[in-house]
Coordinates of C-alpha atoms and ligand atoms in Angstrom, one line a residue:
X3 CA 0.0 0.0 0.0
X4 CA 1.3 3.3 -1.0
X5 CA 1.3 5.9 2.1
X6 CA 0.1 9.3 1.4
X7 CA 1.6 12.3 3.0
X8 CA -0.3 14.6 4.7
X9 CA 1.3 17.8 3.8
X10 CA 0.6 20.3 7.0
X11 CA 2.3 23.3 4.5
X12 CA -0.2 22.5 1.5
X13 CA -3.2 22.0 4.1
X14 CA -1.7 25.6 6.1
X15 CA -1.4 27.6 2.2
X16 CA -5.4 26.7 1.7
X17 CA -6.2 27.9 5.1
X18 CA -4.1 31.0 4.5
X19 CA -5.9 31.8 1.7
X20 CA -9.1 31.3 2.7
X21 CA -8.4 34.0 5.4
X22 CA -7.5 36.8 3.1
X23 CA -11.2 37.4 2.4
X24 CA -12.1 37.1 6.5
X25 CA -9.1 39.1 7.1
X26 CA -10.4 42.2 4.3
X27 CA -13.5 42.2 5.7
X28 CA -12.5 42.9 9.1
X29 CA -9.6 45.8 7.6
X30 CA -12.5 47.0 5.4
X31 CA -14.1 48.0 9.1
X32 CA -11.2 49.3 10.6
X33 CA -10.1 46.3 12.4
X34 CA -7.1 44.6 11.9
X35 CA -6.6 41.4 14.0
X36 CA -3.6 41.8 17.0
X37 CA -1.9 39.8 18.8
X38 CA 0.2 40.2 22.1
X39 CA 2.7 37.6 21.9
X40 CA 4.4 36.8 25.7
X41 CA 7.7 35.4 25.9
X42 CA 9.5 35.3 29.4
X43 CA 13.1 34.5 29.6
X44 CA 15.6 32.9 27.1
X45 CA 14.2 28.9 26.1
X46 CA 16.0 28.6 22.4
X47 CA 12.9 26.5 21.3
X48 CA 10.5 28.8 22.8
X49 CA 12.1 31.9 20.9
X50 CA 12.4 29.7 18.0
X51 CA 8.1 29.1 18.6
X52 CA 7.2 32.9 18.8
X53 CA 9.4 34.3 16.3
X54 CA 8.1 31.8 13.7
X55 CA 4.4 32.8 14.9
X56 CA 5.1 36.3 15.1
X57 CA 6.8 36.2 11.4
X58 CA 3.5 34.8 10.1
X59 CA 0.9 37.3 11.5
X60 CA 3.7 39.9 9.9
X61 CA 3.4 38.4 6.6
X62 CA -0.3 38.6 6.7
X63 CA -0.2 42.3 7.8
X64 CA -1.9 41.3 10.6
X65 CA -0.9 43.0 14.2
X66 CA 1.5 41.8 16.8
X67 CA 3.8 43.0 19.7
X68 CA 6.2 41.0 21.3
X69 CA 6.3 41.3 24.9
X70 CA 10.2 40.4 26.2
X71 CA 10.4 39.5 30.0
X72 CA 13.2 38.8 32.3
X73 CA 13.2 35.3 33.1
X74 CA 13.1 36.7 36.9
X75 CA 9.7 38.7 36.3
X76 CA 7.6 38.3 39.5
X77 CA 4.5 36.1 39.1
X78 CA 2.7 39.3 40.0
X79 CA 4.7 41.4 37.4
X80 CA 3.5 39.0 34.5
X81 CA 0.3 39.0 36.2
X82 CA -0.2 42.8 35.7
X83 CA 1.1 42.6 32.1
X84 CA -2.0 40.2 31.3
X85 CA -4.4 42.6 32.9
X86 CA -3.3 45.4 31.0
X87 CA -3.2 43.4 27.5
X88 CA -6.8 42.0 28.3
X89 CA -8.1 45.6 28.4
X90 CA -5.9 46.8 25.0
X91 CA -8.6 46.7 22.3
X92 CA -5.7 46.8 20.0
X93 CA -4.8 43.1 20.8
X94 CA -7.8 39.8 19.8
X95 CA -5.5 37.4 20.9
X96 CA -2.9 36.8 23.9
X97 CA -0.7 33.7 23.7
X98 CA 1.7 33.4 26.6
X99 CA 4.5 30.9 25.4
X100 CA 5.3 27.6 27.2
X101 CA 6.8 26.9 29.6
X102 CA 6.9 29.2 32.3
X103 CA 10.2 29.8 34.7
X104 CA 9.3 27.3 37.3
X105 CA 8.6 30.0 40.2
X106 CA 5.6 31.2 37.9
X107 CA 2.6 29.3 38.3
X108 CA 1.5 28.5 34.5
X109 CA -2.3 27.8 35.2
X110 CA -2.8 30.7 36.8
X111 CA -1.2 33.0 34.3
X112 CA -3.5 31.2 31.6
X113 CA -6.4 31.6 33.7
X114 CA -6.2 35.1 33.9
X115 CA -6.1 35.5 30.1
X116 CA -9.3 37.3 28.8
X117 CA -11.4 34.0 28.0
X118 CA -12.4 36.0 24.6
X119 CA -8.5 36.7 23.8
X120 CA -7.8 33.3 24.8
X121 CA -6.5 32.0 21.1
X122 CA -4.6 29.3 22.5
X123 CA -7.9 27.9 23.8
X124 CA -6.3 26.9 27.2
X125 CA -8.8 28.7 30.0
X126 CA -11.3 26.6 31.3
X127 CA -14.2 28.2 29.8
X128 CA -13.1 27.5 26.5
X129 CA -12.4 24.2 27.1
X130 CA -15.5 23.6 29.2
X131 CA -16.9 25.1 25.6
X132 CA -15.3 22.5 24.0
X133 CA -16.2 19.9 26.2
X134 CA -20.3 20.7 25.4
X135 CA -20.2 21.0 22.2
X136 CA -20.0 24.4 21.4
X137 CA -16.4 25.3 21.1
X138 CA -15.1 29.2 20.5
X139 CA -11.7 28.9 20.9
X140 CA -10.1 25.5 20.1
X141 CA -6.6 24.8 21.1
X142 CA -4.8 25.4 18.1
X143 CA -2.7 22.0 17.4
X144 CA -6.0 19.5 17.8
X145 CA -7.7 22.1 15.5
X146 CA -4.8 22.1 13.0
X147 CA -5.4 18.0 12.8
X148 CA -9.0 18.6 12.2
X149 CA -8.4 20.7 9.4
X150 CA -5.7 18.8 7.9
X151 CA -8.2 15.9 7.6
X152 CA -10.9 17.8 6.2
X153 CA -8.4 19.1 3.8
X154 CA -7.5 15.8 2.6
X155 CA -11.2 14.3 2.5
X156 CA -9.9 11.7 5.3
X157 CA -14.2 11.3 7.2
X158 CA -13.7 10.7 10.7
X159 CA -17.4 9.4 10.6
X160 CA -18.3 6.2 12.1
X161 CA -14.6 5.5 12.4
X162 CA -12.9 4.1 15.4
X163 CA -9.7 7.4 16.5
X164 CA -7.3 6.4 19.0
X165 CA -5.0 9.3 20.7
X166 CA -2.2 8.2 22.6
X167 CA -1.5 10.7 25.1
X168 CA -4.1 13.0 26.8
X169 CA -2.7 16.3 27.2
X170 CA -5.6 19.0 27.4
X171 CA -3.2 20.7 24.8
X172 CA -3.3 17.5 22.1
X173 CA -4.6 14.4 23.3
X174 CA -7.9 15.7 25.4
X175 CA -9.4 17.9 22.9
X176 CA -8.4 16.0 19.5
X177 CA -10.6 13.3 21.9
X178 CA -13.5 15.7 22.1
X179 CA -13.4 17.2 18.6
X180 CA -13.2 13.7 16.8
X181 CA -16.4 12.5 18.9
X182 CA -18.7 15.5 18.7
X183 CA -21.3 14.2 15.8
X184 CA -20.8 17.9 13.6
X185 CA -17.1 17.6 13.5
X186 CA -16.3 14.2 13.6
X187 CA -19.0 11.5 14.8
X188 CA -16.1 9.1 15.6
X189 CA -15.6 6.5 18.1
X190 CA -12.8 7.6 20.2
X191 CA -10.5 5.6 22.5
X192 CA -8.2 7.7 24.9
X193 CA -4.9 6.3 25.8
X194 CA -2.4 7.7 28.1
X195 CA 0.1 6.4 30.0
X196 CA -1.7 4.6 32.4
X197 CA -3.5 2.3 29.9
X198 CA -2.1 -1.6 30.0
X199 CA -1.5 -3.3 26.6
X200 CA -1.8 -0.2 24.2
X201 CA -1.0 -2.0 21.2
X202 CA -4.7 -3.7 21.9
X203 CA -6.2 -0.2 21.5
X204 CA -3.8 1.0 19.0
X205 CA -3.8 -1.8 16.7
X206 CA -7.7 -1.1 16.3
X207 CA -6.9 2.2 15.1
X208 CA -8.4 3.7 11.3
X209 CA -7.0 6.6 13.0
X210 CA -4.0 7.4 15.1
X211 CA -2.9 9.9 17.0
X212 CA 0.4 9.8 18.6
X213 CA 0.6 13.0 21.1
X214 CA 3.0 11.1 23.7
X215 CA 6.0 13.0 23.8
X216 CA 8.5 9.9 23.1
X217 CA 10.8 9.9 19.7
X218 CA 9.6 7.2 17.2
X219 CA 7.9 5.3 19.9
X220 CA 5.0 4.1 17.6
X221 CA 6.1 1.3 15.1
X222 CA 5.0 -0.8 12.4
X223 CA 4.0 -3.3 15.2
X224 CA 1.2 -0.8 16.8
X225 CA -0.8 -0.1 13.6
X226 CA -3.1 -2.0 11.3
X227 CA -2.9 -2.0 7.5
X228 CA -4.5 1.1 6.1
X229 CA -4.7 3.2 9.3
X230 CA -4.3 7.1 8.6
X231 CA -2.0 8.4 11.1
X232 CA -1.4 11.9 12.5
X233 CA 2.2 12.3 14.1
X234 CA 2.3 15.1 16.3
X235 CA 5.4 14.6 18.2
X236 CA 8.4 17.2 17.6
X237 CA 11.2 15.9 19.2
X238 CA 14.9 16.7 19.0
X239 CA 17.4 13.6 18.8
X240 CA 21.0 13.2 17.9
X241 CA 21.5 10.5 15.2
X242 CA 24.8 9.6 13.3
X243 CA 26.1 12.6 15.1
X244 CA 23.5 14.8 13.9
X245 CA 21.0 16.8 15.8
X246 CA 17.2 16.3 14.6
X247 CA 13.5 16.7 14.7
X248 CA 11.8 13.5 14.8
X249 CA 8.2 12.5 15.3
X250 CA 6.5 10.6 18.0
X251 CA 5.9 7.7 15.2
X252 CA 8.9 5.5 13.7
X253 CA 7.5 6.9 10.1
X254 CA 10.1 4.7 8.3
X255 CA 8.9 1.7 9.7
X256 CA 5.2 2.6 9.1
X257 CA 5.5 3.8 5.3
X258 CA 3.6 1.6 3.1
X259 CA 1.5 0.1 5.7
X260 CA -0.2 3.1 7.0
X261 CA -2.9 4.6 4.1
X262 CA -1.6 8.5 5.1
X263 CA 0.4 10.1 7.7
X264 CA 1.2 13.4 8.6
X265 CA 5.0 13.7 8.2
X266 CA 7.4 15.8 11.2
X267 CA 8.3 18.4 10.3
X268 CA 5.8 20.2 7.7
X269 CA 2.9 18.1 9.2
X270 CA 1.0 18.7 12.5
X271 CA 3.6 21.7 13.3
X272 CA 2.8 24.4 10.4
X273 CA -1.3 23.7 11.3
X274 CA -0.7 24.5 14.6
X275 CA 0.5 28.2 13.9
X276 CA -2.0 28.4 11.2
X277 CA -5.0 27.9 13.6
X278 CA -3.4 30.7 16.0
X279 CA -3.7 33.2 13.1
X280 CA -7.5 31.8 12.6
X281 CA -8.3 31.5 16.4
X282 CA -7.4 35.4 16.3
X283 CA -9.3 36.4 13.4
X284 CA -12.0 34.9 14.9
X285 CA -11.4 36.9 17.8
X286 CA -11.9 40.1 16.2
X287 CA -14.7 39.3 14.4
X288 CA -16.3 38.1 17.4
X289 CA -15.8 41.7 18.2
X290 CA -17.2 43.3 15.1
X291 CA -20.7 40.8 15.4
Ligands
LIG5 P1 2.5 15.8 27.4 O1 3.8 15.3 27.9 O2 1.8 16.9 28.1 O3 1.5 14.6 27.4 C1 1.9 13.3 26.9 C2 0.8 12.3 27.2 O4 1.2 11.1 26.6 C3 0.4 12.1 28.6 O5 -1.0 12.2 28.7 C4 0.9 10.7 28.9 O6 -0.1 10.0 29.8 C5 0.9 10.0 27.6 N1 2.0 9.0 27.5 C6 3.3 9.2 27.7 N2 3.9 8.1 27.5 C7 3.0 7.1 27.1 C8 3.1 5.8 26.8 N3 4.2 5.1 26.7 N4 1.9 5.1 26.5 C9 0.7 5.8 26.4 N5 0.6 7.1 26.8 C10 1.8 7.8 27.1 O7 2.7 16.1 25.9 P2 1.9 17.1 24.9 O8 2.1 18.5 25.2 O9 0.5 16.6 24.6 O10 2.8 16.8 23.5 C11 2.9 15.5 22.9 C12 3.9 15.6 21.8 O11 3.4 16.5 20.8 C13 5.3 16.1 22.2 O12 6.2 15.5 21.3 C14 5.2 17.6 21.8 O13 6.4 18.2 21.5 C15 4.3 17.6 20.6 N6 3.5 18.8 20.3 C16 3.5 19.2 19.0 C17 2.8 20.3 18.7 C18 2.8 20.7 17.2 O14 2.5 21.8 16.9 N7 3.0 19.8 16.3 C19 2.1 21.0 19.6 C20 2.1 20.5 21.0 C21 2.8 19.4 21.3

């Protein structure tokens, strides 16, 4: 069986484009979606994260402002910041990048994020919004995966997802969107790393997701034939002396038995930044409604 690659820059370009029209409209009323990006002391990846998501809203000539902290800002410092960027109409959307300095308490700085700026879709309203059925803000990575197979006709109805790994960044809600009868009507099984004999679960799979966090975990031996499978994993390894990003899924070893997969990088990782820009266009025309 030949193994299609699920191209997350092809799927990104199409949602790109179908945002110039969305983002016009909102121009054409004086609006032009902003975003407050928050980035506290000197992670390499995390710059690497923002300045790739910042570089994008610029391309669109949509707003943002980086805000720099000291990676010895005061829990209350940061805290003030939010308040004052949740009352700046200039800004739709507020992402504060992961992780925090570990003297900052992470859950209480994304709690205090303006649940209508929240474009990561991380406060507990929008995830208890989620959890109903009625999402506003979905958390951008599980939304990215959604498009992706939309984009690529792959029907989630009536077919059995499993998600390894049940982060309420990947795992939970890609759970939740996949069973909610308009987005995916699917039957889901949730893994994590308390489940006993995964290959049981994962092996039923006609789709898998594999949000786990551990380089090339999932092999050949973990799938059935024809499963479509959506790698989300970035992880950096050294191999033959070389330093690089692999996926959470061995994709060598699952090429040809696998119907699609999403490919790391230029899969799950471009849809992710995508659905920030959306999330925040959304935003503002929540605004202008
Ligand atoms: P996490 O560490 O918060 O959660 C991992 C989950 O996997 C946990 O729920 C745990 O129970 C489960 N797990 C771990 N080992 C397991 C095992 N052996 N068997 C079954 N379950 C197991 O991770 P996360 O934030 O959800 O991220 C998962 C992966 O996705 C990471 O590689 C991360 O870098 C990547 N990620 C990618 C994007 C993107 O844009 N592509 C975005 C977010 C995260």
């Amino acid at each position: 069986m030949e193994t299609s690659i699920l191209s997350g820059i092809e799927a990104s370009k199409a949602l790109y484009s179908s945002l110039e029209g969305r983002i016009t409209h909102l121009k054409n009323h004086g609006i032009t979606p902003g975003l407050a990006a928050v980035l506290v002391g000197n992670n390499p990846a995390s710059e690497i994260y923002v300045k790739n998501k910042t570089k994008k809203f610029e391309a669109l000539g949509l707003k943002t402002d980086l805000f720099r902290l000291n990676e010895d800002i005061s829990e209350k410092e940061l805290l003030s910041l939010i308040e004052k960027l949740n009352s700046n109409v200039k800004f739709h959307g507020i992402l504060v990048q992961l992780p925090l300095p570990k003297h900052i308490d992470s859950e209480k700085v994304l709690n205090a994020i303006l649940p209508t700026k929240d474009v990561d879709g991380f406060h507990p309203e929008n995830a208890g919004l989620l959890s109903i059925g009625k999402p506003r803000f979905i958390p951008c990575t599980p939304k990215g995966m959604m498009f992706i197979l939309k984009h690529f006709n792959i029907h989630l109805n009536g077919k059995h997802v499993v998600v390894i790994g049940r982060s309420n960044i990947v795992g939970r809600p890609i759970s939740i969107l996949a069973s909610l009868k308009e987005l995916g009507n699917a039957t889901v099984t949730l893994c994590h790393s308390g489940t006993k004999d995964l290959k049981y679960f994962s092996k039923q799979a006609d789709v898998l997701v594999a949000a786990l966090g551990s380089p090339e975990f999932v092999d050949a031996s973990y799938i059935k034939e024809g499963v479509c499978i959506l790698d989300v994993g970035i992880n950096r390894i050294e191999k033959d002396g070389m330093s690089k990003i692999v996926g959470d899924v061995n994709q060598e070893s699952v090429l040809g038995i696998a119907s699609s997969l999403t490919p790391v990088p230029k899969g799950v990782g471009p849809m992710t930044i995508a659905m920030l820009v959306e999330n925040t266009v959304l935003s503002a025309e929540l605004l202008l409604n």
